[in-house]
Coordinates of C-alpha atoms in Angstrom, one line a residue:
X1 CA 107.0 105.5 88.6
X2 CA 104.9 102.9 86.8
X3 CA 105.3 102.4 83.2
X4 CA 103.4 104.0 80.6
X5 CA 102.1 100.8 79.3
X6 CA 101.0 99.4 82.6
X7 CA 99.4 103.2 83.4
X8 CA 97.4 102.6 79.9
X9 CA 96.6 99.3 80.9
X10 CA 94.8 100.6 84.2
X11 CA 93.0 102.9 82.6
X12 CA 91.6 100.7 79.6
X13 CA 90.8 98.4 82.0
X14 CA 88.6 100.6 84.9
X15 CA 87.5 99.4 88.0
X16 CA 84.0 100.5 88.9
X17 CA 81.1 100.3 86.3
X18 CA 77.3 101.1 86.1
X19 CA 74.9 102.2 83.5
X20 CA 73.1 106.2 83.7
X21 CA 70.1 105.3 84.5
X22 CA 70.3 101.6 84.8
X23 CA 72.0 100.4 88.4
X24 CA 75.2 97.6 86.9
X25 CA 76.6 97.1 90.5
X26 CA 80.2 97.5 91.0
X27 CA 83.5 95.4 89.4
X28 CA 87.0 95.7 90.5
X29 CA 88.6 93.9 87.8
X30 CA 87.9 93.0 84.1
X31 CA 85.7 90.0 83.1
X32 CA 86.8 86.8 82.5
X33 CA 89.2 86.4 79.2
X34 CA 89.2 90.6 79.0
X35 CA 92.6 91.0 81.2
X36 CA 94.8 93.2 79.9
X37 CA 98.7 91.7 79.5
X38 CA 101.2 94.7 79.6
X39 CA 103.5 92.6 77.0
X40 CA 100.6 94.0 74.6
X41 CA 101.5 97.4 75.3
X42 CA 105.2 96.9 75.2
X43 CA 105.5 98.7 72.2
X44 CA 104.3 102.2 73.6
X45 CA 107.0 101.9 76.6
X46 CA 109.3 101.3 73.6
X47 CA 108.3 104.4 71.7
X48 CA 108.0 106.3 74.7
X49 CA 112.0 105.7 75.4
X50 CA 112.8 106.6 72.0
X51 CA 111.1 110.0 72.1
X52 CA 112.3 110.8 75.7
X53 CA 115.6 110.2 74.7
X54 CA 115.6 111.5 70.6
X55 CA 112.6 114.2 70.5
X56 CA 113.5 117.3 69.6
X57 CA 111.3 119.2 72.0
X58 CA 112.0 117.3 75.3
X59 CA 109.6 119.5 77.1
X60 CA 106.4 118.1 75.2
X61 CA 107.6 114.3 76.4
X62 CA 105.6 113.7 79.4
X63 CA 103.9 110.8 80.3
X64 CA 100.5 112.4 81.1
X65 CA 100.5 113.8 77.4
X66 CA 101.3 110.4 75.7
X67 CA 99.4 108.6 78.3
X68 CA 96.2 110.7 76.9
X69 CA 97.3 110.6 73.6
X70 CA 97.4 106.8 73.8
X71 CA 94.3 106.6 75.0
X72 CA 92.2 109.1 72.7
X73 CA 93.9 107.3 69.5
X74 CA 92.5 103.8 70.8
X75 CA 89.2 105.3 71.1
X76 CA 89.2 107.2 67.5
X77 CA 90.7 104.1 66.0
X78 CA 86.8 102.3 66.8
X79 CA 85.4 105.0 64.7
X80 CA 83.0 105.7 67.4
X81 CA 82.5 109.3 68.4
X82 CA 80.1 108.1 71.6
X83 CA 82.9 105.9 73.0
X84 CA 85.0 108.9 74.5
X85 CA 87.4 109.2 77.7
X86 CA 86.7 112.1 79.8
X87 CA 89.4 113.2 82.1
X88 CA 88.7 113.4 85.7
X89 CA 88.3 117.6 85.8
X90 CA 85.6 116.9 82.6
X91 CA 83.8 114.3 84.7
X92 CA 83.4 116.4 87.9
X93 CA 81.9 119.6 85.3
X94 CA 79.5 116.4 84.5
X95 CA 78.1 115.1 87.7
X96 CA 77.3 118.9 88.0
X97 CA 75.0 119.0 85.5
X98 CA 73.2 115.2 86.6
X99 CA 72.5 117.2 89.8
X100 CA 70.4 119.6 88.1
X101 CA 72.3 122.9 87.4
X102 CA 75.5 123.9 85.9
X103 CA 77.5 126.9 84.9
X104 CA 78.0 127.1 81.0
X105 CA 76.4 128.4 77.9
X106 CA 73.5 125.7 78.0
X107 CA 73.9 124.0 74.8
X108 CA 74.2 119.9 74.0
X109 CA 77.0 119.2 72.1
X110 CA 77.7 116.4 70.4
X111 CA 80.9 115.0 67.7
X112 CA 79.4 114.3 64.2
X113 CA 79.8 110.5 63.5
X114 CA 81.1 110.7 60.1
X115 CA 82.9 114.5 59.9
X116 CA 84.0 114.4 63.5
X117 CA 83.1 118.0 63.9
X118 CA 81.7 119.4 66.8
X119 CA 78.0 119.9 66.5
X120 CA 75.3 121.6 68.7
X121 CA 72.6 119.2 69.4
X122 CA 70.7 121.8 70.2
X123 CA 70.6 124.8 72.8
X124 CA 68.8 124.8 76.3
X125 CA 65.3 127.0 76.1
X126 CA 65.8 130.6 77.2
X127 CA 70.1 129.8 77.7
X128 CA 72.7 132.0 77.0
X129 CA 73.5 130.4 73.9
X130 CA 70.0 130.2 72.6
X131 CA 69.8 134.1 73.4
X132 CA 73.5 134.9 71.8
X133 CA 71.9 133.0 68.1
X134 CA 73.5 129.8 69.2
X135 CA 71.4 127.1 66.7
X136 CA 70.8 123.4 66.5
X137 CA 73.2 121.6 64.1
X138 CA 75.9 124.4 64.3
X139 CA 79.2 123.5 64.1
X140 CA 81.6 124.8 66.6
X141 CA 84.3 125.7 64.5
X142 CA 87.1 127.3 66.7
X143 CA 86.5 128.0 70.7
X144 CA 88.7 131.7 71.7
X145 CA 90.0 131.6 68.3
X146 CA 91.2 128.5 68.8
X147 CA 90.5 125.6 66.3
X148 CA 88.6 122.5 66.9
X149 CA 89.9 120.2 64.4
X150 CA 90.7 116.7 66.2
X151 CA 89.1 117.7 69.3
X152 CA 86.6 115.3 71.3
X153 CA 83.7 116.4 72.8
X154 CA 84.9 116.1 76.4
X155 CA 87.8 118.9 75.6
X156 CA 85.0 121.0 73.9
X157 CA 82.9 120.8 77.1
X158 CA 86.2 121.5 79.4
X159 CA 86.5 124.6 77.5
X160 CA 83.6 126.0 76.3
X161 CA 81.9 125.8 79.9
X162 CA 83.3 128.2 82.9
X163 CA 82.1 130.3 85.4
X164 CA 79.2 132.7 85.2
X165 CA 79.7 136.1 84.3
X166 CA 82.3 135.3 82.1
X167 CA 82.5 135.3 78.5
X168 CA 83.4 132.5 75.5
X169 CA 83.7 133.0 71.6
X170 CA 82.6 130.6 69.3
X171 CA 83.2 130.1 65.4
X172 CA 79.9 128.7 64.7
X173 CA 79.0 127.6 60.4
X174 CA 75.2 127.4 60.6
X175 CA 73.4 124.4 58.4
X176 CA 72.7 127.3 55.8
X177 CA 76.6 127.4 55.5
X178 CA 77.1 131.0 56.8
X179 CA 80.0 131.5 59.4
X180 CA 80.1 134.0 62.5
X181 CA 81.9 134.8 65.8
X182 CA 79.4 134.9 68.7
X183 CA 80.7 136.1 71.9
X184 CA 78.4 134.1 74.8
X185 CA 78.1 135.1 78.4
X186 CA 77.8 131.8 80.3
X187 CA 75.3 132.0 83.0
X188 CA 73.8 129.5 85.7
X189 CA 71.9 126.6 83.9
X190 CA 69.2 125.1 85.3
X191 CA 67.8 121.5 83.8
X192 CA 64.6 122.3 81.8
X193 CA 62.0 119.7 81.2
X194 CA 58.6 120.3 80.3
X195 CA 56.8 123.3 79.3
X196 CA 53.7 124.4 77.9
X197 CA 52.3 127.8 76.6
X198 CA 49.5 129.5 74.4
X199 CA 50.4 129.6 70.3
X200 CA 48.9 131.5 67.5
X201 CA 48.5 130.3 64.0
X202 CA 49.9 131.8 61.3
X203 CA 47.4 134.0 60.7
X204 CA 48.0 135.5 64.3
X205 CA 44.6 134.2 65.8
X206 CA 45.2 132.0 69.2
X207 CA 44.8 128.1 68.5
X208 CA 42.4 127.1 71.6
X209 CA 41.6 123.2 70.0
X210 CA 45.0 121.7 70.6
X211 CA 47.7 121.8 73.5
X212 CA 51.4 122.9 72.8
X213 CA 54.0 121.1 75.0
X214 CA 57.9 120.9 74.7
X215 CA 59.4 118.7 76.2
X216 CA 63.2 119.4 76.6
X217 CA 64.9 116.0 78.3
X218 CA 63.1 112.6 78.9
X219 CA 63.8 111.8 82.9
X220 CA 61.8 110.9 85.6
X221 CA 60.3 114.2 86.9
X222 CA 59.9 114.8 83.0
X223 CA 57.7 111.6 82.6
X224 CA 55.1 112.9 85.5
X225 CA 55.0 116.3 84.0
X226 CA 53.9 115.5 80.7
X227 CA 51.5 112.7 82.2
X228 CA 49.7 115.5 83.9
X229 CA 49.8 117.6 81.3
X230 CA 48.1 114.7 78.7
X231 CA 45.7 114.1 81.3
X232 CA 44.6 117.7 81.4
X233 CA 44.6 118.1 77.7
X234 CA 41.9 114.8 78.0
X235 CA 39.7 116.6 80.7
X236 CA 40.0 119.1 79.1
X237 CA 38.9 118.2 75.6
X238 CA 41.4 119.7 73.5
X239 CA 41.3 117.5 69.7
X240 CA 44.9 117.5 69.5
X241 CA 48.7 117.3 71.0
X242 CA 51.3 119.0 69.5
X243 CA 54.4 117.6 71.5
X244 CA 57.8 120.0 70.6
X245 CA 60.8 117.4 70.7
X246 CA 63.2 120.6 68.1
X247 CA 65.3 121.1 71.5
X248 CA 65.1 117.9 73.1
X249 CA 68.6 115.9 73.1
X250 CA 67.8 112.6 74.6
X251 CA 68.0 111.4 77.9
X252 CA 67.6 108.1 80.0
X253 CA 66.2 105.2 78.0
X254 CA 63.5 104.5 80.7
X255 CA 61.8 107.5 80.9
X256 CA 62.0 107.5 76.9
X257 CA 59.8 104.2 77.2
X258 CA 57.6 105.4 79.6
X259 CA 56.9 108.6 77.5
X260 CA 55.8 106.5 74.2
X261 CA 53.8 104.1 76.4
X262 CA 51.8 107.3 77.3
X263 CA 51.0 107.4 73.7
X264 CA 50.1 103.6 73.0
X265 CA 48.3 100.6 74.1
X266 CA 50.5 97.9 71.9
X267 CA 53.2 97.8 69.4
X268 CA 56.8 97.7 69.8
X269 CA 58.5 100.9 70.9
X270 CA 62.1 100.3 70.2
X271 CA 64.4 97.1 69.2
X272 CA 68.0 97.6 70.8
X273 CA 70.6 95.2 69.2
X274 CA 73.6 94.5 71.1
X275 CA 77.3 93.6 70.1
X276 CA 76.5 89.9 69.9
X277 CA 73.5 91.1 67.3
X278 CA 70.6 89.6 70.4
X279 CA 67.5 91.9 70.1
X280 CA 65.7 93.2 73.4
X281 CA 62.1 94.4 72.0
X282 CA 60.8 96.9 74.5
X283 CA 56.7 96.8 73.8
X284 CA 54.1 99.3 75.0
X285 CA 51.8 98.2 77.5
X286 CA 47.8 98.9 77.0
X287 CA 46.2 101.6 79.2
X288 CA 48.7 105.2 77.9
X289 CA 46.8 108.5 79.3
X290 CA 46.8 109.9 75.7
X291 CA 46.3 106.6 73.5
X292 CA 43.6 108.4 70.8
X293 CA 44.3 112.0 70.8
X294 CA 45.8 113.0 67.3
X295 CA 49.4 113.8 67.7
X296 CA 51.8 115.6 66.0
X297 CA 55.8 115.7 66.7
X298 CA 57.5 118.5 65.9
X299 CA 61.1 117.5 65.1
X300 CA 64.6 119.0 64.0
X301 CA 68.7 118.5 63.8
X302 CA 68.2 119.3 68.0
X303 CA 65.6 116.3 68.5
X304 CA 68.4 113.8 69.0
X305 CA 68.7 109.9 70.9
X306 CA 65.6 109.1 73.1
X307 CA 63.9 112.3 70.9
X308 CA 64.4 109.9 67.8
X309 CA 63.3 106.8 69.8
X310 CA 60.1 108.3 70.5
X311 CA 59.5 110.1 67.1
X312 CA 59.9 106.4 65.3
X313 CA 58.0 104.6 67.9
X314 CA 54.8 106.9 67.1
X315 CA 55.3 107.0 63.9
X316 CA 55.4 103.6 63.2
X317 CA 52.8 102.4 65.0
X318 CA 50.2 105.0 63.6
X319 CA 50.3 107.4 66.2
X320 CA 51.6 110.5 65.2
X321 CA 52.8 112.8 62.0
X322 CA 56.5 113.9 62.5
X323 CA 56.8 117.5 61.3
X324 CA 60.0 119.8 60.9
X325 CA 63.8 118.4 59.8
X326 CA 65.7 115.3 59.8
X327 CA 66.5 114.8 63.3
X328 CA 70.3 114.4 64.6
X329 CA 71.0 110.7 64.1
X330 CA 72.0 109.3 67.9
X331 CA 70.8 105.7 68.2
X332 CA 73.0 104.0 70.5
X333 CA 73.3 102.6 73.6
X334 CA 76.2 104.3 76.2
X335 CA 77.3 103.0 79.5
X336 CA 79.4 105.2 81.9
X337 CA 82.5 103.1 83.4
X338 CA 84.0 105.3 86.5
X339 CA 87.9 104.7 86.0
X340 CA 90.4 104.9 89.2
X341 CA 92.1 108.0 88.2
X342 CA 88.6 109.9 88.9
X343 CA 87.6 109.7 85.1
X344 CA 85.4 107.9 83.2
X345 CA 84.9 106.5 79.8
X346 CA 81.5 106.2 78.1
X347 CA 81.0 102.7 76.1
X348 CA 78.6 102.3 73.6
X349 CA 77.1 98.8 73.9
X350 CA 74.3 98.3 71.5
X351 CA 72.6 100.4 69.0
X352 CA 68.8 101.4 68.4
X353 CA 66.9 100.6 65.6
X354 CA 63.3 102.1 65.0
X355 CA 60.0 99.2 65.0
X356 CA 59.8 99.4 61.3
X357 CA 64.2 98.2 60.8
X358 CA 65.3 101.9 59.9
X359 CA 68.5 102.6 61.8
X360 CA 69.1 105.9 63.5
X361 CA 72.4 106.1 64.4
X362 CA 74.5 108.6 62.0
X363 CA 71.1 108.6 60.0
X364 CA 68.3 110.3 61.9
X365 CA 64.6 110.2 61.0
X366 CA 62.7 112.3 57.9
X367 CA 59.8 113.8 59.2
X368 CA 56.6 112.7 57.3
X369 CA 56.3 116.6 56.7
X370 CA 59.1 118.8 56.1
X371 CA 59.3 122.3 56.7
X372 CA 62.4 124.4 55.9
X373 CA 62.6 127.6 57.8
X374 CA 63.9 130.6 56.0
X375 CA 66.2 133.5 57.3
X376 CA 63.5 135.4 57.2
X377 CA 61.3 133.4 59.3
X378 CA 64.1 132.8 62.0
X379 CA 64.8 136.5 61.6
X380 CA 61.2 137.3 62.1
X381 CA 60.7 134.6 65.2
X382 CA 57.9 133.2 62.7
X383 CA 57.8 129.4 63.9
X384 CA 56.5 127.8 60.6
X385 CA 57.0 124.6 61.2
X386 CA 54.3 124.8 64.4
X387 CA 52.4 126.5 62.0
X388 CA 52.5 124.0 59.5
X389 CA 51.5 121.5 62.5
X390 CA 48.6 123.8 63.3
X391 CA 47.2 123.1 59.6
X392 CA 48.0 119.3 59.4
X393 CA 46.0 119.0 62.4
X394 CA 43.2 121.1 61.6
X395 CA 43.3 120.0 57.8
X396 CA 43.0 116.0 59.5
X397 CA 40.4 116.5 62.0
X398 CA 38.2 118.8 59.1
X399 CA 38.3 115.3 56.9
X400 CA 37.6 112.6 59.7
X401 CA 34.6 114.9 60.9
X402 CA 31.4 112.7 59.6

């Protein structure tokens, strides 16, 4: 049996890499300089002989539970909750969901940066944990009665999602601070994207001048959707967009670009700094579908990653009023390396940083306009923060009219 040190040593090293959304090619072995000597580890094969030998529980010495414990406290030890291992059984669950569906409680999660808790980016439109009174920004607090303290967001995924038809409990605290149980019937999830429908003011009366879209994940099919949708809200003549980003997590970096170059004709759209500190400036090119309609962004604890990337691109270059909450605070840069046990470990390799120098990792972006919702409100289904949109854009329009 190989040692545990040379088992670490496999793992930390990997063997295939490649970027989501980005095509790395394939590697075998480490770079250059970046082998791994198993003298390093020498240490661990030491402990581990003490405690196979000493322990008092001989049953809970096993090299698969050191070997994971090994490597889960060198990844907490970088104080990076976006660098995480998932084990091979987690990664399968994953490649489910980049095919399009999965079977869960449809719900982002992701691990706070500074508490380490386990928060919900936000839940899926219409999911089973949007229905039970799952929210954006609650943290999971125990999982089948079960605490979460310590755990990663891979081994919240593992458990929280199973079949559907069956049931999960989660301790949730809300952002108000109030606690509950909610029991969640996981059900098939499908993907959602864009989506547009008919809203009312707050007043009740329809709003026929501007276009409503939400737009739940930014990815290729996403990007064609919403460019048909801006194109018909031109022909159209509508005097305003307001674009929903409250449930939108993030997704790949190029369809994030694409989506603010819809929106501009120049500018920068996003600076990404990397671990040597190089900038790469991603600019808008001229000729967006929707480069002079007013928009408004309608943001929250759920808009999170390419969600922030786009709210700070518009904003800073004059294009649109961000309305709702501070968003989540996920500005960084994370490769997928396949490992050869049938795992993977997600590296974060540069960090984001908005046009104007604000950083947005473990920070997020104030809206321009914030609007609190009450219990009431949230009670009542009364969106006040697309009402408060409504009359920014109407207010705006009624003072550049000649």
């Amino acid at each position: 049996m190989a040692s545990l040190a040379v088992a670490l040593a496999i793992v930390l090293a990997g063997v295939v890499g490649y970027a989501v959304g980005e095509d790395q090619g394939t590697s075998t072995v480490p770079p250059a300089g970046t082998a791994i000597d198993e003298s390093d580890f020498g240490i661990l094969e030491e402990i581990y002989r003490i405690l196979k030998e000493d322990f008092v529980d001989p049953e809970a010495v096993t090299p698969d539970i050191l070997r994971i414990g090994a490597i889960n406290g060198v990844l907490q030890a970088l104080g990076d909750p976006h660098t995480v291992y998932i084990d091979p059984e987690s990664y399968s669950l994953g490649i489910d969901i980049i095919s399009g569906a999965f079977e869960g409680i449809g719900a982002q999660v992701e691990q706070d940066p500074v508490t380490g808790n386990i928060v919900v980016v936000t839940p899926f439109r219409d999911s089973p944990a949007e229905n039970a009174g799952i929210r954006a920004g609650d943290r999971i607090l125990a999982v089948n009665g079960e605490s979460t303290e310590g755990w990663s967001v891979a081994q919240a995924v593992t458990v929280i999602r199973g079949p559907d038809g069956t049931d999960v409990l989660l301790g949730v605290e809300h952002l108000d601070g109030v606690s509950e149980e909610i029991t969640i019937t996981r059900g098939t999830i499908e993907i959602p994207t864009v989506f547009t429908r008919e809203i009312e003011d707050a007043t009740g009366d329809p709003v026929t001048e501007f276009s409503y879209i939400e737009l739940q994940q930014f990815t290729d099919p996403a990007v064609v959707e919403l460019r048909d949708e801006l194109q018909r809200v031109v022909d159209e003549g509508d005097t305003g967009v307001i674009l929903d980003l409250r449930r939108n997590p993030g997704g790949g970096l190029d369809a994030t670009i694409e989506v603010a170059d819809t929106f501009l004709d120049d500018g920068v759209i996003l600076v990404q700094v990397d671990r040597n500190g190089q900038e790469t400036v991603f600019r808008a090119d001229p000729g967006g579908e929707a480069t002079d309609i007013p928009v408004v962004l309608l943001v929250g604890p759920g808009s999170a990653s390419g969600s922030e990337v786009l709210a700070c691109a518009l904003r800073d270059n004059g294009r649109a009023t961000l309305v709702g909450e501070q968003t989540f605070g996920k500005g960084s840069v994370n490769h997928l390396r396949e490992l050869s046990n049938d795992g993977a470990l997600y590296v974060t390799i540069a960090r984001w940083v908005c046009p104007n120098g604000e950083q947005i990792e473990a920070v997020g972006i104030e809206p321009d306009l914030e609007v609190l919702p009450s219990e009431t409100d949230i009670e009542g289904n009364r969106d006040v923060q697309l009402f408060a949109a409504i009359d920014f854009l109407r207010d705006n329009l009624a003072q550049a009219a000649p």
